[in-house]
Amino acid sequence: MTESGFEALAARGASPLLLLCDHAANALPPAYGSLGLDAGLFATHIAWDIGAAEVTRQLAAAYGAAAVLGRWSRLLIDLNRGADDPTLVMKLSDGSIIPGNRDAGPDEVARRIARFHAPYHDEIARQAVRIEAFAVPVLVSLHSFTPSWKGMPRQWDVGVLYDRDTRLAAPLMARLAQAGLVVGDNEPYSGALEGDTLYTHGTRFGRPHVLIEIRQDLIDTDEKATGLAETLKPILDAALKDMEDANG
């Protein structure tokens, strides 16, 4: 298996969308073993965004759109962080010490950036330039979140995250709510994270973008993820049209 930092799905149609999935995988390159962790932890949320990759694949197929997915676990390096972010390589995640990261100093972090982080973002940059040929190029990032956090249930079915640009986020939240979903407005996280993937490739270039967070119990099997993608597509279609109508 290649050790590149990403998997790219080629566009199969004329779509202005570029789909992104930073935390798609829970695998590690062989050279890193298990980072000293019990294998069971790699099935949990600390290693990846459960279900997000399958939703991304299904939407890419439905739209004929290109997609870029992270190939390795976020425990190796978090692709949704800037290269200078102190949480890029985590030494502790949700109470679990990451032994293989404990002694990762600047040189090791730089190696991981060069091998895994930079190629992922280079591919997104290349694909984002390609969709500039369309009148309204759009970046859509897919993530998932745990049904509860620190013993507290999370009420949302879906969260819509954004920073300064609400061109797509606002109509998408409205359309999701109309469909009967419980929607988080910049919940369960804020989309205002300088240096993250959408800041780097969306905000900095003025490209419309949105991050969609889906509760993991809604997509924790391929069948559920496929069903959620089928539900999401017409909602996203309507929101994209709303955005285009509102912005001329």
PDB file of C-alpha atoms in Angstrom, residues 96-245:
ATOM      1  CA  SER A  96      -5.600   7.952  25.989  1.00  0.00           C
ATOM      2  CA  ILE A  97      -1.859   8.606  25.940  1.00  0.00           C
ATOM      3  CA  ILE A  98      -0.365   8.050  22.471  1.00  0.00           C
ATOM      4  CA  PRO A  99       3.008   6.402  23.268  1.00  0.00           C
ATOM      5  CA  GLY A 100       4.286   6.671  19.694  1.00  0.00           C
ATOM      6  CA  ASN A 101       3.715  10.428  19.733  1.00  0.00           C
ATOM      7  CA  ARG A 102       4.996  11.117  23.230  1.00  0.00           C
ATOM      8  CA  ASP A 103       8.565  11.758  22.091  1.00  0.00           C
ATOM      9  CA  ALA A 104       7.713  13.200  18.674  1.00  0.00           C
ATOM     10  CA  GLY A 105       9.846  16.333  18.578  1.00  0.00           C
ATOM     11  CA  PRO A 106      10.111  19.004  15.892  1.00  0.00           C
ATOM     12  CA  ASP A 107      12.132  16.823  13.507  1.00  0.00           C
ATOM     13  CA  GLU A 108       9.630  13.954  13.617  1.00  0.00           C
ATOM     14  CA  VAL A 109       6.689  16.324  13.245  1.00  0.00           C
ATOM     15  CA  ALA A 110       8.416  17.904  10.237  1.00  0.00           C
ATOM     16  CA  ARG A 111       8.886  14.443   8.701  1.00  0.00           C
ATOM     17  CA  ARG A 112       5.197  13.641   9.120  1.00  0.00           C
ATOM     18  CA  ILE A 113       4.225  16.987   7.618  1.00  0.00           C
ATOM     19  CA  ALA A 114       6.429  16.364   4.580  1.00  0.00           C
ATOM     20  CA  ARG A 115       5.278  12.754   4.052  1.00  0.00           C
ATOM     21  CA  PHE A 116       1.587  12.952   4.881  1.00  0.00           C
ATOM     22  CA  HIS A 117       0.195  16.420   5.622  1.00  0.00           C
ATOM     23  CA  ALA A 118       1.724  18.473   2.808  1.00  0.00           C
ATOM     24  CA  PRO A 119       0.859  16.007  -0.007  1.00  0.00           C
ATOM     25  CA  TYR A 120      -2.768  15.892   1.150  1.00  0.00           C
ATOM     26  CA  HIS A 121      -3.076  19.662   1.071  1.00  0.00           C
ATOM     27  CA  ASP A 122      -1.164  19.896  -2.202  1.00  0.00           C
ATOM     28  CA  GLU A 123      -3.737  17.576  -3.794  1.00  0.00           C
ATOM     29  CA  ILE A 124      -6.635  19.618  -2.415  1.00  0.00           C
ATOM     30  CA  ALA A 125      -5.002  22.780  -3.763  1.00  0.00           C
ATOM     31  CA  ARG A 126      -4.609  21.167  -7.187  1.00  0.00           C
ATOM     32  CA  GLN A 127      -8.215  19.997  -7.285  1.00  0.00           C
ATOM     33  CA  ALA A 128      -9.506  23.338  -6.005  1.00  0.00           C
ATOM     34  CA  VAL A 129      -7.762  25.136  -8.857  1.00  0.00           C
ATOM     35  CA  ARG A 130      -9.349  22.664 -11.298  1.00  0.00           C
ATOM     36  CA  ILE A 131     -12.907  23.464 -10.151  1.00  0.00           C
ATOM     37  CA  GLU A 132     -12.219  27.189 -10.554  1.00  0.00           C
ATOM     38  CA  ALA A 133     -13.273  26.551 -14.159  1.00  0.00           C
ATOM     39  CA  PHE A 134     -16.870  26.437 -12.896  1.00  0.00           C
ATOM     40  CA  ALA A 135     -18.838  29.593 -12.155  1.00  0.00           C
ATOM     41  CA  VAL A 136     -19.258  28.677  -8.479  1.00  0.00           C
ATOM     42  CA  PRO A 137     -16.666  26.190  -7.205  1.00  0.00           C
ATOM     43  CA  VAL A 138     -17.621  24.726  -3.816  1.00  0.00           C
ATOM     44  CA  LEU A 139     -15.708  22.812  -1.132  1.00  0.00           C
ATOM     45  CA  VAL A 140     -17.688  20.430   1.095  1.00  0.00           C
ATOM     46  CA  SER A 141     -15.909  18.716   3.982  1.00  0.00           C
ATOM     47  CA  LEU A 142     -17.423  15.678   5.740  1.00  0.00           C
ATOM     48  CA  HIS A 143     -16.778  14.820   9.391  1.00  0.00           C
ATOM     49  CA  SER A 144     -18.568  12.906  12.144  1.00  0.00           C
ATOM     50  CA  PHE A 145     -18.988  13.370  15.889  1.00  0.00           C
ATOM     51  CA  THR A 146     -19.705  11.116  18.857  1.00  0.00           C
ATOM     52  CA  PRO A 147     -23.311  10.794  20.118  1.00  0.00           C
ATOM     53  CA  SER A 148     -22.173  11.871  23.586  1.00  0.00           C
ATOM     54  CA  TRP A 149     -19.214  13.731  25.045  1.00  0.00           C
ATOM     55  CA  LYS A 150     -18.035  13.456  28.634  1.00  0.00           C
ATOM     56  CA  GLY A 151     -21.284  11.753  29.586  1.00  0.00           C
ATOM     57  CA  MET A 152     -23.534  14.353  27.978  1.00  0.00           C
ATOM     58  CA  PRO A 153     -25.693  13.372  24.984  1.00  0.00           C
ATOM     59  CA  ARG A 154     -25.410  15.504  21.888  1.00  0.00           C
ATOM     60  CA  GLN A 155     -28.800  16.502  20.548  1.00  0.00           C
ATOM     61  CA  TRP A 156     -27.869  17.289  16.957  1.00  0.00           C
ATOM     62  CA  ASP A 157     -28.256  14.942  14.012  1.00  0.00           C
ATOM     63  CA  VAL A 158     -26.019  17.110  11.865  1.00  0.00           C
ATOM     64  CA  GLY A 159     -23.806  20.108  12.533  1.00  0.00           C
ATOM     65  CA  VAL A 160     -22.963  22.800   9.986  1.00  0.00           C
ATOM     66  CA  LEU A 161     -19.633  24.476  10.644  1.00  0.00           C
ATOM     67  CA  TYR A 162     -18.379  27.709   9.116  1.00  0.00           C
ATOM     68  CA  ASP A 163     -16.155  30.688   9.848  1.00  0.00           C
ATOM     69  CA  ARG A 164     -16.738  33.964   7.981  1.00  0.00           C
ATOM     70  CA  ASP A 165     -18.473  32.620   4.891  1.00  0.00           C
ATOM     71  CA  THR A 166     -22.147  31.704   5.361  1.00  0.00           C
ATOM     72  CA  ARG A 167     -23.083  31.639   1.672  1.00  0.00           C
ATOM     73  CA  LEU A 168     -23.646  27.884   1.743  1.00  0.00           C
ATOM     74  CA  ALA A 169     -23.832  27.265   5.494  1.00  0.00           C
ATOM     75  CA  ALA A 170     -26.945  29.410   6.029  1.00  0.00           C
ATOM     76  CA  PRO A 171     -29.150  27.852   3.325  1.00  0.00           C
ATOM     77  CA  LEU A 172     -27.871  24.389   4.184  1.00  0.00           C
ATOM     78  CA  MET A 173     -28.882  24.767   7.835  1.00  0.00           C
ATOM     79  CA  ALA A 174     -32.320  25.971   6.763  1.00  0.00           C
ATOM     80  CA  ARG A 175     -32.813  23.088   4.334  1.00  0.00           C
ATOM     81  CA  LEU A 176     -31.636  20.482   6.857  1.00  0.00           C
ATOM     82  CA  ALA A 177     -34.077  21.844   9.437  1.00  0.00           C
ATOM     83  CA  GLN A 178     -36.902  21.801   6.883  1.00  0.00           C
ATOM     84  CA  ALA A 179     -36.140  18.111   6.345  1.00  0.00           C
ATOM     85  CA  GLY A 180     -36.760  17.472  10.037  1.00  0.00           C
ATOM     86  CA  LEU A 181     -33.162  17.109  11.181  1.00  0.00           C
ATOM     87  CA  VAL A 182     -31.851  18.616  14.400  1.00  0.00           C
ATOM     88  CA  VAL A 183     -29.132  20.971  13.184  1.00  0.00           C
ATOM     89  CA  GLY A 184     -26.169  22.401  15.058  1.00  0.00           C
ATOM     90  CA  ASP A 185     -25.197  25.960  14.094  1.00  0.00           C
ATOM     91  CA  ASN A 186     -21.413  25.777  14.505  1.00  0.00           C
ATOM     92  CA  GLU A 187     -22.064  22.846  16.839  1.00  0.00           C
ATOM     93  CA  PRO A 188     -20.715  20.557  18.196  1.00  0.00           C
ATOM     94  CA  TYR A 189     -17.596  22.498  17.181  1.00  0.00           C
ATOM     95  CA  SER A 190     -16.846  25.922  15.801  1.00  0.00           C
ATOM     96  CA  GLY A 191     -15.749  26.253  12.206  1.00  0.00           C
ATOM     97  CA  ALA A 192     -13.570  29.239  13.075  1.00  0.00           C
ATOM     98  CA  LEU A 193     -10.191  27.498  13.199  1.00  0.00           C
ATOM     99  CA  GLU A 194      -7.463  29.394  11.416  1.00  0.00           C
ATOM    100  CA  GLY A 195      -5.221  27.042   9.478  1.00  0.00           C
ATOM    101  CA  ASP A 196      -7.714  24.186   9.171  1.00  0.00           C
ATOM    102  CA  THR A 197      -8.546  22.624   5.819  1.00  0.00           C
ATOM    103  CA  LEU A 198     -11.419  24.910   4.861  1.00  0.00           C
ATOM    104  CA  TYR A 199      -9.599  28.019   6.048  1.00  0.00           C
ATOM    105  CA  THR A 200      -6.585  27.018   3.962  1.00  0.00           C
ATOM    106  CA  HIS A 201      -8.444  26.168   0.755  1.00  0.00           C
ATOM    107  CA  GLY A 202     -11.738  28.012   1.150  1.00  0.00           C
ATOM    108  CA  THR A 203     -11.552  31.160   3.267  1.00  0.00           C
ATOM    109  CA  ARG A 204      -8.152  32.286   1.969  1.00  0.00           C
ATOM    110  CA  PHE A 205      -9.342  32.095  -1.644  1.00  0.00           C
ATOM    111  CA  GLY A 206     -12.927  33.263  -1.233  1.00  0.00           C
ATOM    112  CA  ARG A 207     -14.324  29.900  -2.333  1.00  0.00           C
ATOM    113  CA  PRO A 208     -17.756  28.945  -0.960  1.00  0.00           C
ATOM    114  CA  HIS A 209     -17.384  26.086   1.489  1.00  0.00           C
ATOM    115  CA  VAL A 210     -19.007  24.262   4.371  1.00  0.00           C
ATOM    116  CA  LEU A 211     -18.126  21.553   6.874  1.00  0.00           C
ATOM    117  CA  ILE A 212     -20.842  18.996   7.617  1.00  0.00           C
ATOM    118  CA  GLU A 213     -20.599  17.064  10.898  1.00  0.00           C
ATOM    119  CA  ILE A 214     -22.813  13.959  11.176  1.00  0.00           C
ATOM    120  CA  ARG A 215     -23.567  12.121  14.411  1.00  0.00           C
ATOM    121  CA  GLN A 216     -21.726   8.828  14.264  1.00  0.00           C
ATOM    122  CA  ASP A 217     -24.569   6.511  15.248  1.00  0.00           C
ATOM    123  CA  LEU A 218     -26.396   7.659  12.098  1.00  0.00           C
ATOM    124  CA  ILE A 219     -23.573   6.476   9.805  1.00  0.00           C
ATOM    125  CA  ASP A 220     -21.683   3.756  11.693  1.00  0.00           C
ATOM    126  CA  THR A 221     -22.376   1.088   9.057  1.00  0.00           C
ATOM    127  CA  ASP A 222     -21.986   1.323   5.293  1.00  0.00           C
ATOM    128  CA  GLU A 223     -25.736   0.839   4.918  1.00  0.00           C
ATOM    129  CA  LYS A 224     -26.505   3.738   7.262  1.00  0.00           C
ATOM    130  CA  ALA A 225     -23.889   5.942   5.613  1.00  0.00           C
ATOM    131  CA  THR A 226     -25.332   5.222   2.175  1.00  0.00           C
ATOM    132  CA  GLY A 227     -28.816   6.066   3.411  1.00  0.00           C
ATOM    133  CA  LEU A 228     -27.650   9.300   5.000  1.00  0.00           C
ATOM    134  CA  ALA A 229     -25.854  10.312   1.794  1.00  0.00           C
ATOM    135  CA  GLU A 230     -29.069   9.665  -0.147  1.00  0.00           C
ATOM    136  CA  THR A 231     -30.953  11.868   2.311  1.00  0.00           C
ATOM    137  CA  LEU A 232     -28.308  14.577   2.217  1.00  0.00           C
ATOM    138  CA  LYS A 233     -27.913  14.937  -1.545  1.00  0.00           C
ATOM    139  CA  PRO A 234     -31.272  16.588  -2.382  1.00  0.00           C
ATOM    140  CA  ILE A 235     -30.889  18.814   0.678  1.00  0.00           C
ATOM    141  CA  LEU A 236     -27.445  19.895  -0.482  1.00  0.00           C
ATOM    142  CA  ASP A 237     -28.772  20.362  -4.029  1.00  0.00           C
ATOM    143  CA  ALA A 238     -31.444  22.740  -2.735  1.00  0.00           C
ATOM    144  CA  ALA A 239     -28.971  24.645  -0.560  1.00  0.00           C
ATOM    145  CA  LEU A 240     -26.568  25.067  -3.469  1.00  0.00           C
ATOM    146  CA  LYS A 241     -29.376  26.474  -5.604  1.00  0.00           C
ATOM    147  CA  ASP A 242     -30.414  28.799  -2.765  1.00  0.00           C
ATOM    148  CA  MET A 243     -26.828  30.035  -2.532  1.00  0.00           C
ATOM    149  CA  GLU A 244     -26.584  30.663  -6.259  1.00  0.00           C
ATOM    150  CA  ASP A 245     -29.948  32.462  -6.332  1.00  0.00           C
TER     151      ASP A 245
END
